[in-house]
Coordinates of C-alpha atoms and ligand atoms in Angstrom, one line a residue:
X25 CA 0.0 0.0 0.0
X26 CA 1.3 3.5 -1.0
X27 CA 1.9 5.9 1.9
X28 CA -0.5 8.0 0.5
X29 CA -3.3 5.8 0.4
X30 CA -1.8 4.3 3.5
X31 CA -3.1 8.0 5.6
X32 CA -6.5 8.3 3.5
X33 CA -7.6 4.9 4.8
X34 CA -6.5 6.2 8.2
X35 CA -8.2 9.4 7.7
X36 CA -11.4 7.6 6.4
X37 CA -11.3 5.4 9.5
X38 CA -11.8 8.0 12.1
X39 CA -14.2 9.8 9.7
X40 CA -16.6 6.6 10.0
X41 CA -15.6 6.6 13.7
X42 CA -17.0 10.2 14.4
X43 CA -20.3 9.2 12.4
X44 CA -20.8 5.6 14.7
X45 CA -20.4 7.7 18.1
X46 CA -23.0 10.5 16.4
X47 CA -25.2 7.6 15.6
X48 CA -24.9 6.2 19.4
X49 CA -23.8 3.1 18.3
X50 CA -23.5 0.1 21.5
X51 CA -20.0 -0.3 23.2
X52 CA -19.1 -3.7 22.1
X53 CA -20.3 -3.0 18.8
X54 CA -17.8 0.1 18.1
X55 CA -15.2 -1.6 20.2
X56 CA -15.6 -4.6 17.7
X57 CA -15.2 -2.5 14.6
X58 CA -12.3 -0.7 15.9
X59 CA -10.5 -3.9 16.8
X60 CA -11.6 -4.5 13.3
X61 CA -10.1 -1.9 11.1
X62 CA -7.0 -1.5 13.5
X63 CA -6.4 -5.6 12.9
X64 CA -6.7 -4.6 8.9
X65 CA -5.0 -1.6 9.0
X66 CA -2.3 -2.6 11.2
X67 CA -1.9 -5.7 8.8
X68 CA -2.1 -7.5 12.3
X69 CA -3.1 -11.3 12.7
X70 CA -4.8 -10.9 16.0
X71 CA -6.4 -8.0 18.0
X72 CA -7.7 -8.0 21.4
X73 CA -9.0 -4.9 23.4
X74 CA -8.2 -6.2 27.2
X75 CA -10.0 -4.4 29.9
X76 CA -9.5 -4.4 33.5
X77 CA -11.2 -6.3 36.3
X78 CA -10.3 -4.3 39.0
X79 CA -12.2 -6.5 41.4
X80 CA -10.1 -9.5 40.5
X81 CA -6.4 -7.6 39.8
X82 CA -6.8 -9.3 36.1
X83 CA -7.0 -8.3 32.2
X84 CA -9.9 -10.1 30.7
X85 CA -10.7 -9.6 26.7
X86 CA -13.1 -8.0 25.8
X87 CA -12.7 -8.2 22.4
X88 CA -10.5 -11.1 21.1
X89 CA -9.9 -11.1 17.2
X90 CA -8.1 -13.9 15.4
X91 CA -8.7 -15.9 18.8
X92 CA -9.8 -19.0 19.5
X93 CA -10.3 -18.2 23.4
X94 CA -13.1 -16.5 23.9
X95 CA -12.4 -14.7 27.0
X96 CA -8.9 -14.6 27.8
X97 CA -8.0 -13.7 31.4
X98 CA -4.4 -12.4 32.5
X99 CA -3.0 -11.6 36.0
X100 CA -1.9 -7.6 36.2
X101 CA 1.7 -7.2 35.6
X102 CA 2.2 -10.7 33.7
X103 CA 3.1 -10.6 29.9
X104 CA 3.0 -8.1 28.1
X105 CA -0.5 -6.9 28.2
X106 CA -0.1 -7.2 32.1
X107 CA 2.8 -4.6 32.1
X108 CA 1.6 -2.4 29.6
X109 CA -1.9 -1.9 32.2
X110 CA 0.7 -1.8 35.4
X111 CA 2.9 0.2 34.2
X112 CA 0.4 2.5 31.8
X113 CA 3.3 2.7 29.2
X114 CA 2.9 1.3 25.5
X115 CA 5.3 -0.9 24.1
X116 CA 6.7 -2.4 20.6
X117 CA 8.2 -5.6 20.9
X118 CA 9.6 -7.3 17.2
X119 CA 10.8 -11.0 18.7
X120 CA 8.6 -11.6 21.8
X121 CA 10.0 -15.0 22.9
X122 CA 13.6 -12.7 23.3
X123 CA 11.2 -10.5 25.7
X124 CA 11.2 -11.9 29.6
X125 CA 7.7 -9.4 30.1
X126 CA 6.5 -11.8 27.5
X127 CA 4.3 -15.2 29.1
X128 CA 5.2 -17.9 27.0
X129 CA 3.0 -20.0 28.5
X130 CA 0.3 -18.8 26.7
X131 CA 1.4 -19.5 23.0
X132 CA 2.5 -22.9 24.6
X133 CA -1.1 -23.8 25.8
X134 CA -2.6 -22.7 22.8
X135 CA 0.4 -23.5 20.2
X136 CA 0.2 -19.9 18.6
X137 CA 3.7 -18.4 17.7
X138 CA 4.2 -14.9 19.0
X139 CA 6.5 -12.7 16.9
X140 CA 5.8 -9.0 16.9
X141 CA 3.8 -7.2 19.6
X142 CA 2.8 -3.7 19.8
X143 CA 0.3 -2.5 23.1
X144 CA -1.2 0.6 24.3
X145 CA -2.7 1.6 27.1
X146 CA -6.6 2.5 27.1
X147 CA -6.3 5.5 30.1
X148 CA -9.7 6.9 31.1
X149 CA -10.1 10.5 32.2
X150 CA -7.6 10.6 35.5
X151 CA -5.0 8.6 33.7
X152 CA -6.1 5.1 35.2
X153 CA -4.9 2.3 33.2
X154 CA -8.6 0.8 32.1
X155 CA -7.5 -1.9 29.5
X156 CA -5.0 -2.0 27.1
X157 CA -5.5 -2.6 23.0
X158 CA -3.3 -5.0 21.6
X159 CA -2.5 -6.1 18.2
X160 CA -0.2 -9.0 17.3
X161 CA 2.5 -10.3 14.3
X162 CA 2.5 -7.9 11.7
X163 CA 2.1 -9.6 8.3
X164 CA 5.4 -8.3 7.4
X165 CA 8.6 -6.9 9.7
X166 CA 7.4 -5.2 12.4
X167 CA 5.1 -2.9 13.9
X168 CA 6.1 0.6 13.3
X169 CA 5.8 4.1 15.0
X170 CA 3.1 5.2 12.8
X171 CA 1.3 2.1 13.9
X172 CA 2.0 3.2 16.9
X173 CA 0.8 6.6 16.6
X174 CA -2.5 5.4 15.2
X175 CA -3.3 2.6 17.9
X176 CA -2.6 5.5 20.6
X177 CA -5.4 7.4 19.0
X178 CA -7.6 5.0 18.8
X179 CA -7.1 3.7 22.5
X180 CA -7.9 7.3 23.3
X181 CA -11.4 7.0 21.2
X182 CA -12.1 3.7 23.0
X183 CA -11.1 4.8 26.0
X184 CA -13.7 7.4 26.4
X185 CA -16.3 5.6 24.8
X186 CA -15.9 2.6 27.4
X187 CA -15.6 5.4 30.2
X188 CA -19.2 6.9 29.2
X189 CA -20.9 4.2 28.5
X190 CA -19.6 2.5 31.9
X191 CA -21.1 6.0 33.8
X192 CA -24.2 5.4 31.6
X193 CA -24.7 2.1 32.3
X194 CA -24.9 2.3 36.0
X195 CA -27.6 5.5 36.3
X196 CA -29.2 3.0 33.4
X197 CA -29.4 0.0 35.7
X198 CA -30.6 2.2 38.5
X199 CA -33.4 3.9 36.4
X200 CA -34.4 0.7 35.1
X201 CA -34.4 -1.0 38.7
X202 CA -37.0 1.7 39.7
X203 CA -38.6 1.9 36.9
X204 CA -39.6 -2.0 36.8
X205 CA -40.3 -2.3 40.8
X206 CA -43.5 0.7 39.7
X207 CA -44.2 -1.2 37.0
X208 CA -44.9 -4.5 38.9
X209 CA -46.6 -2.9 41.7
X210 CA -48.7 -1.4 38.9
X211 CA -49.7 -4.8 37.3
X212 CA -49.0 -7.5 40.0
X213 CA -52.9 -7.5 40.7
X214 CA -54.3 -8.1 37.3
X215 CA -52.3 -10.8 36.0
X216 CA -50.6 -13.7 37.8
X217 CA -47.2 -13.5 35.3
X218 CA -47.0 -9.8 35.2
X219 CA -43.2 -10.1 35.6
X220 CA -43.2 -12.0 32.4
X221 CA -45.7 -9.9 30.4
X222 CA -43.3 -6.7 31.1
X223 CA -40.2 -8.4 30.4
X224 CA -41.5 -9.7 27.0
X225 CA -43.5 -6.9 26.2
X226 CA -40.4 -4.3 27.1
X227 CA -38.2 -6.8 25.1
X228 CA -40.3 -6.3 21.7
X229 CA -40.7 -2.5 22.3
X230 CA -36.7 -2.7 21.8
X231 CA -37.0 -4.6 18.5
X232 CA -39.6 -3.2 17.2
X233 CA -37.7 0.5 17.9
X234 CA -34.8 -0.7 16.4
X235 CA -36.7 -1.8 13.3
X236 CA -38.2 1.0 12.8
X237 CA -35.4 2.6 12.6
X238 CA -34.3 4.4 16.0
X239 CA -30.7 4.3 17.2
X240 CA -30.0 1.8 19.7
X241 CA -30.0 4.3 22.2
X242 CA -33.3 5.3 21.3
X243 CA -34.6 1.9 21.6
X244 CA -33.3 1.2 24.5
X245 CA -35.1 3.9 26.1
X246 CA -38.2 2.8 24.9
X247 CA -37.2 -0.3 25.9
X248 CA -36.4 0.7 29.9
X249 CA -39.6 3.1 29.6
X250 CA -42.5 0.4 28.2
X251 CA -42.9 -1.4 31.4
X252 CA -44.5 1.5 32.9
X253 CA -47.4 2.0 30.2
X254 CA -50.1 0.4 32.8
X255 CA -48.7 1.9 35.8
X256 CA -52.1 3.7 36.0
X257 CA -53.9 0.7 36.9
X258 CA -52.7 1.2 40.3
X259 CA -55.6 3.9 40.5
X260 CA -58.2 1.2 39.6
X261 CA -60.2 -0.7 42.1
X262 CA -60.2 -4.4 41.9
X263 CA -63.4 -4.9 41.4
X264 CA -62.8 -4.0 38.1
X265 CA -59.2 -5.0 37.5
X266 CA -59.1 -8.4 38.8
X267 CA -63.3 -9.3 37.1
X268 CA -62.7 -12.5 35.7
X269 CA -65.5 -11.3 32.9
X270 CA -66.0 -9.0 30.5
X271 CA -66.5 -5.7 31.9
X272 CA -69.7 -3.4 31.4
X273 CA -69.3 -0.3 29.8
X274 CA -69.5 1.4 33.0
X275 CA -66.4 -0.6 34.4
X276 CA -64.5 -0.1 31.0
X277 CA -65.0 3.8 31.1
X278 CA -63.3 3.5 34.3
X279 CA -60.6 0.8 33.2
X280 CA -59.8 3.6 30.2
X281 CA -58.4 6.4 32.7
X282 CA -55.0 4.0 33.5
X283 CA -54.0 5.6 30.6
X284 CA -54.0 9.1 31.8
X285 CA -53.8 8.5 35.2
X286 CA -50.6 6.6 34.2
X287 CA -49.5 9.8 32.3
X288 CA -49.9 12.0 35.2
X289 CA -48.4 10.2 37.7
X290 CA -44.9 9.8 35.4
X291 CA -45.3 13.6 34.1
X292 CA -42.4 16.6 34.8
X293 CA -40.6 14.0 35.9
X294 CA -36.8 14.7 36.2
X295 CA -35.8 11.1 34.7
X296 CA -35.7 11.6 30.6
X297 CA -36.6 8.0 30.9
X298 CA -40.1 9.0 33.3
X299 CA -40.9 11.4 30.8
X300 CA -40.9 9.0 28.0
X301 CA -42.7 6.6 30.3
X302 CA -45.8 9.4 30.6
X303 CA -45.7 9.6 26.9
X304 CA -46.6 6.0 25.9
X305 CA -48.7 5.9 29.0
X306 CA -50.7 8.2 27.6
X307 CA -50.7 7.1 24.2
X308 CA -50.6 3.2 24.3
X309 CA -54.0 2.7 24.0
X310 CA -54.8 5.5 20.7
X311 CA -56.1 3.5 17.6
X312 CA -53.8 4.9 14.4
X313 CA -57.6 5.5 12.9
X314 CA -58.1 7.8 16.1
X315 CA -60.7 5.7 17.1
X316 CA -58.9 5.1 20.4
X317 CA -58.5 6.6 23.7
X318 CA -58.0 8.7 26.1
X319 CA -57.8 11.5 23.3
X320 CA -59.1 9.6 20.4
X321 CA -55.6 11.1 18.4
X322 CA -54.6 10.1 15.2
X323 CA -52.2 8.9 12.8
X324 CA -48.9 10.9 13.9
X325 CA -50.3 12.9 16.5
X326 CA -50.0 9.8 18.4
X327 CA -46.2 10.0 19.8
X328 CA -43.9 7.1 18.1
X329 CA -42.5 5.3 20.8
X330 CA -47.0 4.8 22.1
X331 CA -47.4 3.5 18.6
X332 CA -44.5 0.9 18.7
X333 CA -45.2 0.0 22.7
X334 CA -49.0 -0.7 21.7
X335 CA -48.3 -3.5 19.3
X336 CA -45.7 -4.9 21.5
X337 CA -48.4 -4.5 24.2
X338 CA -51.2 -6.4 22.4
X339 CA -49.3 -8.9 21.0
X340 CA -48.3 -9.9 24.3
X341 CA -51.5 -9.3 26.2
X342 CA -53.2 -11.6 23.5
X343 CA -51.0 -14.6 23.7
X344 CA -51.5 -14.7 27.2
X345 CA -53.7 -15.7 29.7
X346 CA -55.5 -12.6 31.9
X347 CA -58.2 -13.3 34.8
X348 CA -60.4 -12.4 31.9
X349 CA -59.4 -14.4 28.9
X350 CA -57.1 -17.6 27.9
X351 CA -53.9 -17.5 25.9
X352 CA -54.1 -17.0 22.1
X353 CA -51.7 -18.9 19.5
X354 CA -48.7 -16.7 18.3
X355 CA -50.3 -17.1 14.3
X356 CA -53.5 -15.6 16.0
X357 CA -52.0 -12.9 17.6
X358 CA -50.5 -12.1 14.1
X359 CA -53.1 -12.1 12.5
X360 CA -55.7 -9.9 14.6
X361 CA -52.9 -7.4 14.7
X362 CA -51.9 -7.4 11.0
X363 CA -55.9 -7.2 10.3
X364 CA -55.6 -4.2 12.3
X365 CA -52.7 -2.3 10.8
X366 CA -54.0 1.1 9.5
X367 CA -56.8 0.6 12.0
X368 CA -55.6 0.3 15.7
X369 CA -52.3 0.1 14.9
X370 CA -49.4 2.4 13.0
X371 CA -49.3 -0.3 9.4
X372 CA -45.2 0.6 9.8
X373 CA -45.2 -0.9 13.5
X374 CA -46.7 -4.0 12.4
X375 CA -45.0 -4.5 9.0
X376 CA -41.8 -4.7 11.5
X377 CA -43.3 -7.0 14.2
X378 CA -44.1 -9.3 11.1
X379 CA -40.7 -9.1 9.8
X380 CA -38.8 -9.7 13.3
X381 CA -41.2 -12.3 14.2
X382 CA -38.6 -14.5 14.7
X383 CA -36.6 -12.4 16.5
X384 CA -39.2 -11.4 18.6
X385 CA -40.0 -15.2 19.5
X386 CA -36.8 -15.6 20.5
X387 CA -37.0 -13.1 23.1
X388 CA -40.3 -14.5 24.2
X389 CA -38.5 -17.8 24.7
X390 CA -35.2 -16.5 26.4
X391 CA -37.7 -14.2 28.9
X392 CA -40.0 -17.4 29.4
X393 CA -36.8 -19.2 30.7
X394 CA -35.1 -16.6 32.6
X395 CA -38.4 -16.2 34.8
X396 CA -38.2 -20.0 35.2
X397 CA -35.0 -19.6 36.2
X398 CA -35.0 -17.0 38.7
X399 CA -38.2 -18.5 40.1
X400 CA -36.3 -21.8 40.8
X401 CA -32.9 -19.7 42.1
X402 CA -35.7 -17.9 44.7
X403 CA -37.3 -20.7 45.5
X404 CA -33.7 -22.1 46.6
X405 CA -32.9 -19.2 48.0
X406 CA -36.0 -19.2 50.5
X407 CA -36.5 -22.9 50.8
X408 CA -32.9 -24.2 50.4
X409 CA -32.7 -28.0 50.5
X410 CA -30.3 -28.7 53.3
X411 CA -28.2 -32.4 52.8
X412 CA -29.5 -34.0 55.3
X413 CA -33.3 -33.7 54.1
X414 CA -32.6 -34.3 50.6
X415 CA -34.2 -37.5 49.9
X416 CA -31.6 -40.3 49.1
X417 CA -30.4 -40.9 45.3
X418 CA -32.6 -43.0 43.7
X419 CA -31.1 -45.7 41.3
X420 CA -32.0 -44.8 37.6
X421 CA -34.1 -47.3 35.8
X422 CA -32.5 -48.6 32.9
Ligands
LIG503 P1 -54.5 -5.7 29.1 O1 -55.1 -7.0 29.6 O2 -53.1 -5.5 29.4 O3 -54.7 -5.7 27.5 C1 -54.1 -4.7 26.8 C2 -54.8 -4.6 25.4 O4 -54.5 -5.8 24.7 C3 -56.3 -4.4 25.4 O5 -56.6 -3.1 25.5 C4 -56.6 -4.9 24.0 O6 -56.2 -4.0 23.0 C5 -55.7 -6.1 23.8 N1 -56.3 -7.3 24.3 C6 -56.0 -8.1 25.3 N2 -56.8 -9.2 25.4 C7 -57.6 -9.1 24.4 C8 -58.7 -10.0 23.9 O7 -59.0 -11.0 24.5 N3 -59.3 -9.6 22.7 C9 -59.0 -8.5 22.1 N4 -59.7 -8.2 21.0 N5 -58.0 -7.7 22.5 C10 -57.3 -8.0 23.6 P2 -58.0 -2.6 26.0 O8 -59.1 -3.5 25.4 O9 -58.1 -1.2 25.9 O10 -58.0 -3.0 27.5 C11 -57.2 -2.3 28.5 C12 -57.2 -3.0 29.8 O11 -58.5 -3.1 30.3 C13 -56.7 -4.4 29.7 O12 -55.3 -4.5 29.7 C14 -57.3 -5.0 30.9 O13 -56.6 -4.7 32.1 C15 -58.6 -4.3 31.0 N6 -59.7 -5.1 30.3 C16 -60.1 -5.0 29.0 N7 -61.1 -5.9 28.8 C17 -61.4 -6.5 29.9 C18 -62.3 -7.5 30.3 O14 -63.2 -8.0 29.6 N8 -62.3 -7.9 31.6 C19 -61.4 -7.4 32.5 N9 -61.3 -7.9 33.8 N10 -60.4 -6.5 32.2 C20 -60.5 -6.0 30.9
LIG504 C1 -34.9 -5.7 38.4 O1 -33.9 -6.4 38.8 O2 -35.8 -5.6 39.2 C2 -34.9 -5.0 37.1 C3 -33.7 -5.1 36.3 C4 -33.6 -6.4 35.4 O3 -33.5 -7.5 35.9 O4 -33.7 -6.2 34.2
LIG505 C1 -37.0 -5.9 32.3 O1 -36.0 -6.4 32.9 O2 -37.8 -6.7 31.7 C2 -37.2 -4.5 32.2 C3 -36.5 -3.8 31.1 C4 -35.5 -4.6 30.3 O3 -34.3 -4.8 30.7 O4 -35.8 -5.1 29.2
LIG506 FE1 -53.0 -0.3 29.1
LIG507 FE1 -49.6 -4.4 29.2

C-alpha cells in the first residue's frame, strides 16, 4: 500500500468513527469495529482490546480477534499486556520469545507463535490504566511508530467511549431498577405472570424500535420506559381489574383512565426515561384510525415510541392468559394485529413485528426461561434443601 493511500484509509477510518459515536452506536459493537479496522489496517493477525477487572487484579478480553479463546484472562503485571496496564506505558516488541515481560505459557497452551507485539494503554479521564488494546504479528517486519501513533489514538477514542458508556450504564441500571419495581406494583394485581408480560413486552418494544429505525440508544429507552405503560392501573379498584369477565361499559370507562392517570403520575418527571414513560402511557391505547383513547388522536399525532409500545403491548396481552381471557396462539396474535394495521395500529409498527417475528419469539422464549429460572434460584434461596433432608439418590431405571 502506497503511503498515500496508506493515511487516506486512516483518515477515512476516524471519519466513519465520528459518524458511529454520532449515531450512538453500543459499546461492544464500536469496540468490535475498531478492533476490526485496526487488525486490517495494522496488517495485524490478532487484536484483542483487554479491559480491567479491578475486582479481580486481572486483564480479561473484551474483544479477542483472530482468537480461538473466547475470553482470555491475565494476572496484572504478567506478559505483556499485564505490564503495559501496570505500568500505563505502550510498548513495541519485534521477537517476543527474546522478551522476559512476555508469558510464554500462553502461546504454549494454545500453540500460537508470537513474533511481533505492539500494546497501548486504554487511560480513562484521570489517567487510570482501564484496559490495554493489543494487536499482534505484523504480516510483514514489524510494527512501526506510525502504527504506533495510530493505535494511541484509537485507545484514546475507545477509552472514552468505554468510560461513558460505563457512567451510563450504572444510572441505566438504577433507572431501570425503579422503573420495573413501579411497574410491577402497577400490574401484579391483574395478572398472575406480570413479571413475564413486562419483560416480554419491554423486550419487543426494543426490536420493534430498532426496526423501525431508532438508534439503539433510542430503543433502549423505549425499551427501559415500556414497562411502565399500565402503571395507571394502580388507581383502579379491583373490582374492576381483577373481574374475571368481561367488563360493562360502565367498568370499561373506568378501566380507560389508567392511561391518563398513568401519564400524570410519570409527568415533569426529572428522569428523561419517566418522561418518555408518561408519553406512551398516555398514548398506548390510541387506535392509528383515532378511534382510540384517552384522546381519540390520530395517525402521527399519536407519539412514536406509544405506537411501537401498543403493538408490542397487544401482541403480548393476546398470547397470554389474563383473569379475563385464555392465551391465544402466536399465528392468531399475528393475525388480529396485521388485520388491524391502518386501524388500531401504525401499518409501519406491524410491517416490522411481522418481519422480526422471529426475532421477537426468541426473546419471548429467552424471557419465558429466565423467569423460570430465577423462580427456581428464589425458591432455593428461600426454601434451600439442606443435605440432610434431601431425599436419598434414587437408582435410575435402565
Ligand atoms: P391488558 O389485559 O393488558 O390488555 C391490553 C390490550 O390488549 C387491550 O386493551 C386490547 O387492545 C388487547 N387485548 C387483550 N386481550 C384481548 C382480547 O381477548 N381480545 C382483544 N380483541 N383484545 C385484547 P383494552 O381493550 O383497551 O383494555 C385495556 C385493559 O383493560 C386491559 O389491559 C385489561 O386490564 C382491561 N380489560 C379489558 N377488557 C377486559 C375484560 O373484559 N375484563 C377485565 N377484567 N379487564 C379487561
Ligand atoms: C430488576 O432487577 O428488578 C430489574 C432489572 C432487570 O432485571 O432487568
Ligand atoms: C425488564 O427487565 O424486563 C425491564 C427492562 C429490560 O431490561 O428489558
Ligand atoms: Fe393499558
Ligand atoms: Fe400491558
Amino acid at each position: 500500500m502506497g503511503r498515500r493511500q496508506e493515511l487516506e484509509q486512516r483518515q477515512s477510518l476516524l471519519a466513519r468513527f465520528g459518524r458511529m459515536v454520532a449515531a450512538e452506536t453500543s459499546l461492544d459493537t464500536l469496540l468490535g469495529i475498531i478492533a476490526e479496522e485496526v487488525r486490517n489496517i495494522l496488517s495485524a493477525d490478532r487484536c484483542s482490546v483487554f479491559l480491567v477487572d479491578f475486582y479481580k487484579g486481572e486483564l480479561w478480553t473484551k474483544i479477542a480477534l483472530g482468537m480461538e479463546e473466547k475470553v482470555l484472562r491475565i494476572p496484572i503485571g504478567q506478559g505483556i499486556a499485564g505490564f503495559v496496564a501496570r505500568t500505563g506505558s505502550a510498548v513495541n516488541i519485534r521477537d517476543a520469545y527474546k522478551d522476559t515481560r512476555f508469558a510464554q505459557d500462553l502461546d504454549r497452551i494454545t500453540g500460537y507463535q508470537t513474533r511481533t507485539v505492539l500494546a497501548v494503554p486504554l487511560r480513562g479521564r484521570d489517567g487510570k490504566a482501564l484496559g490495554v488494546f493489543e494487536v499482534l504479528n505484523k504480516a510483514k517486519g514489524s510494527f512501526t511508530e506510525e502504527d504506533e501513533g495510530l493505535l494511541r489514538i484509537l485507545a484514546t477514542m475507545a477509552a472514552t467511549f468505554i468510560e461513558n458508556a460505563t457512567l451510563y450504564d450504572d444510572l441505566r441500571r438504577s433507572h431501570l431498577e425503579t422503573i420495573y419495581r413501579m411497574a410491577l406494583v402497577a400490574e401484579y394485581r391483574d395478572q398472575e405472570d406480570t413479571g413475564r408480560h413486562l419483560r416480554r413486552m419491554s423486550r419487543f418494544s426494543g426490536i420493534l424500535a430498532q426496526g423501525m429505525g431508532l438508534s439503539f440508544l433510542e430503543a433502549e429507552d423505549i425499551r427501559y420506559a415500556a414497562p411502565l405503560h399500565d402503571i395507571g392501573k394502580v388507581a383502579i379498584p379491583d373490582s374492576i381489574l381483577r373481574k374475571p369477565a368481561k367488563l360493562t361499559p360502565e367498568e370499561f370507562e373506568e378501566m380507560k383512565k389508567h392511561t391518563v392517570y398513568g401519564a400524570k403520575m410519570l409527568a415533569n418527571a426529572e428522569s428523561r426515561l419517566l418522561r418518555l414513560a408518561s408519553k406512551i402511557a398516555v398514548g398506548h391505547h390510541e387506535f392509528w384510525d383515532g378511534t382510540g383513547y384517552p384522546y381519540a388522536l390520530k395517525g402521527e399525532a399519536i407519539s412514536l415510541e406509544a405506537r411501537i409500545v401498543t403493538v408490542a403491548d397487544v401482541f403480548d396481552a393476546l398470547s397470554s392468559k389474563r383473569v379475563y381471557k385464555g392465551e391465544w396462539t402466536v399465528e392468531d396474535a399475528v393475525k388480529y394485529i396485521s388485520e388491524r394495521a391502518g386501524k388500531q395500529f401504525d401499518p409501519k409498527v406491524v410491517a416490522v413485528l411481522v418481519e422480526k417475528l422471529p426475532e421477537i419469539l426468541e426473546a419471548r422464549d429467552e424471557e419465558n426461561r429466565r423467569m423460570v429460572e430465577d423462580e427456581a434460584a428464589s425458591l432455593q434461596q428461600h426454601f434451600p434443601v439442606s443435605q440432610a433432608s434431601a431425599p436419598p439418590p434414587t437408582s435410575k431405571p435402565s
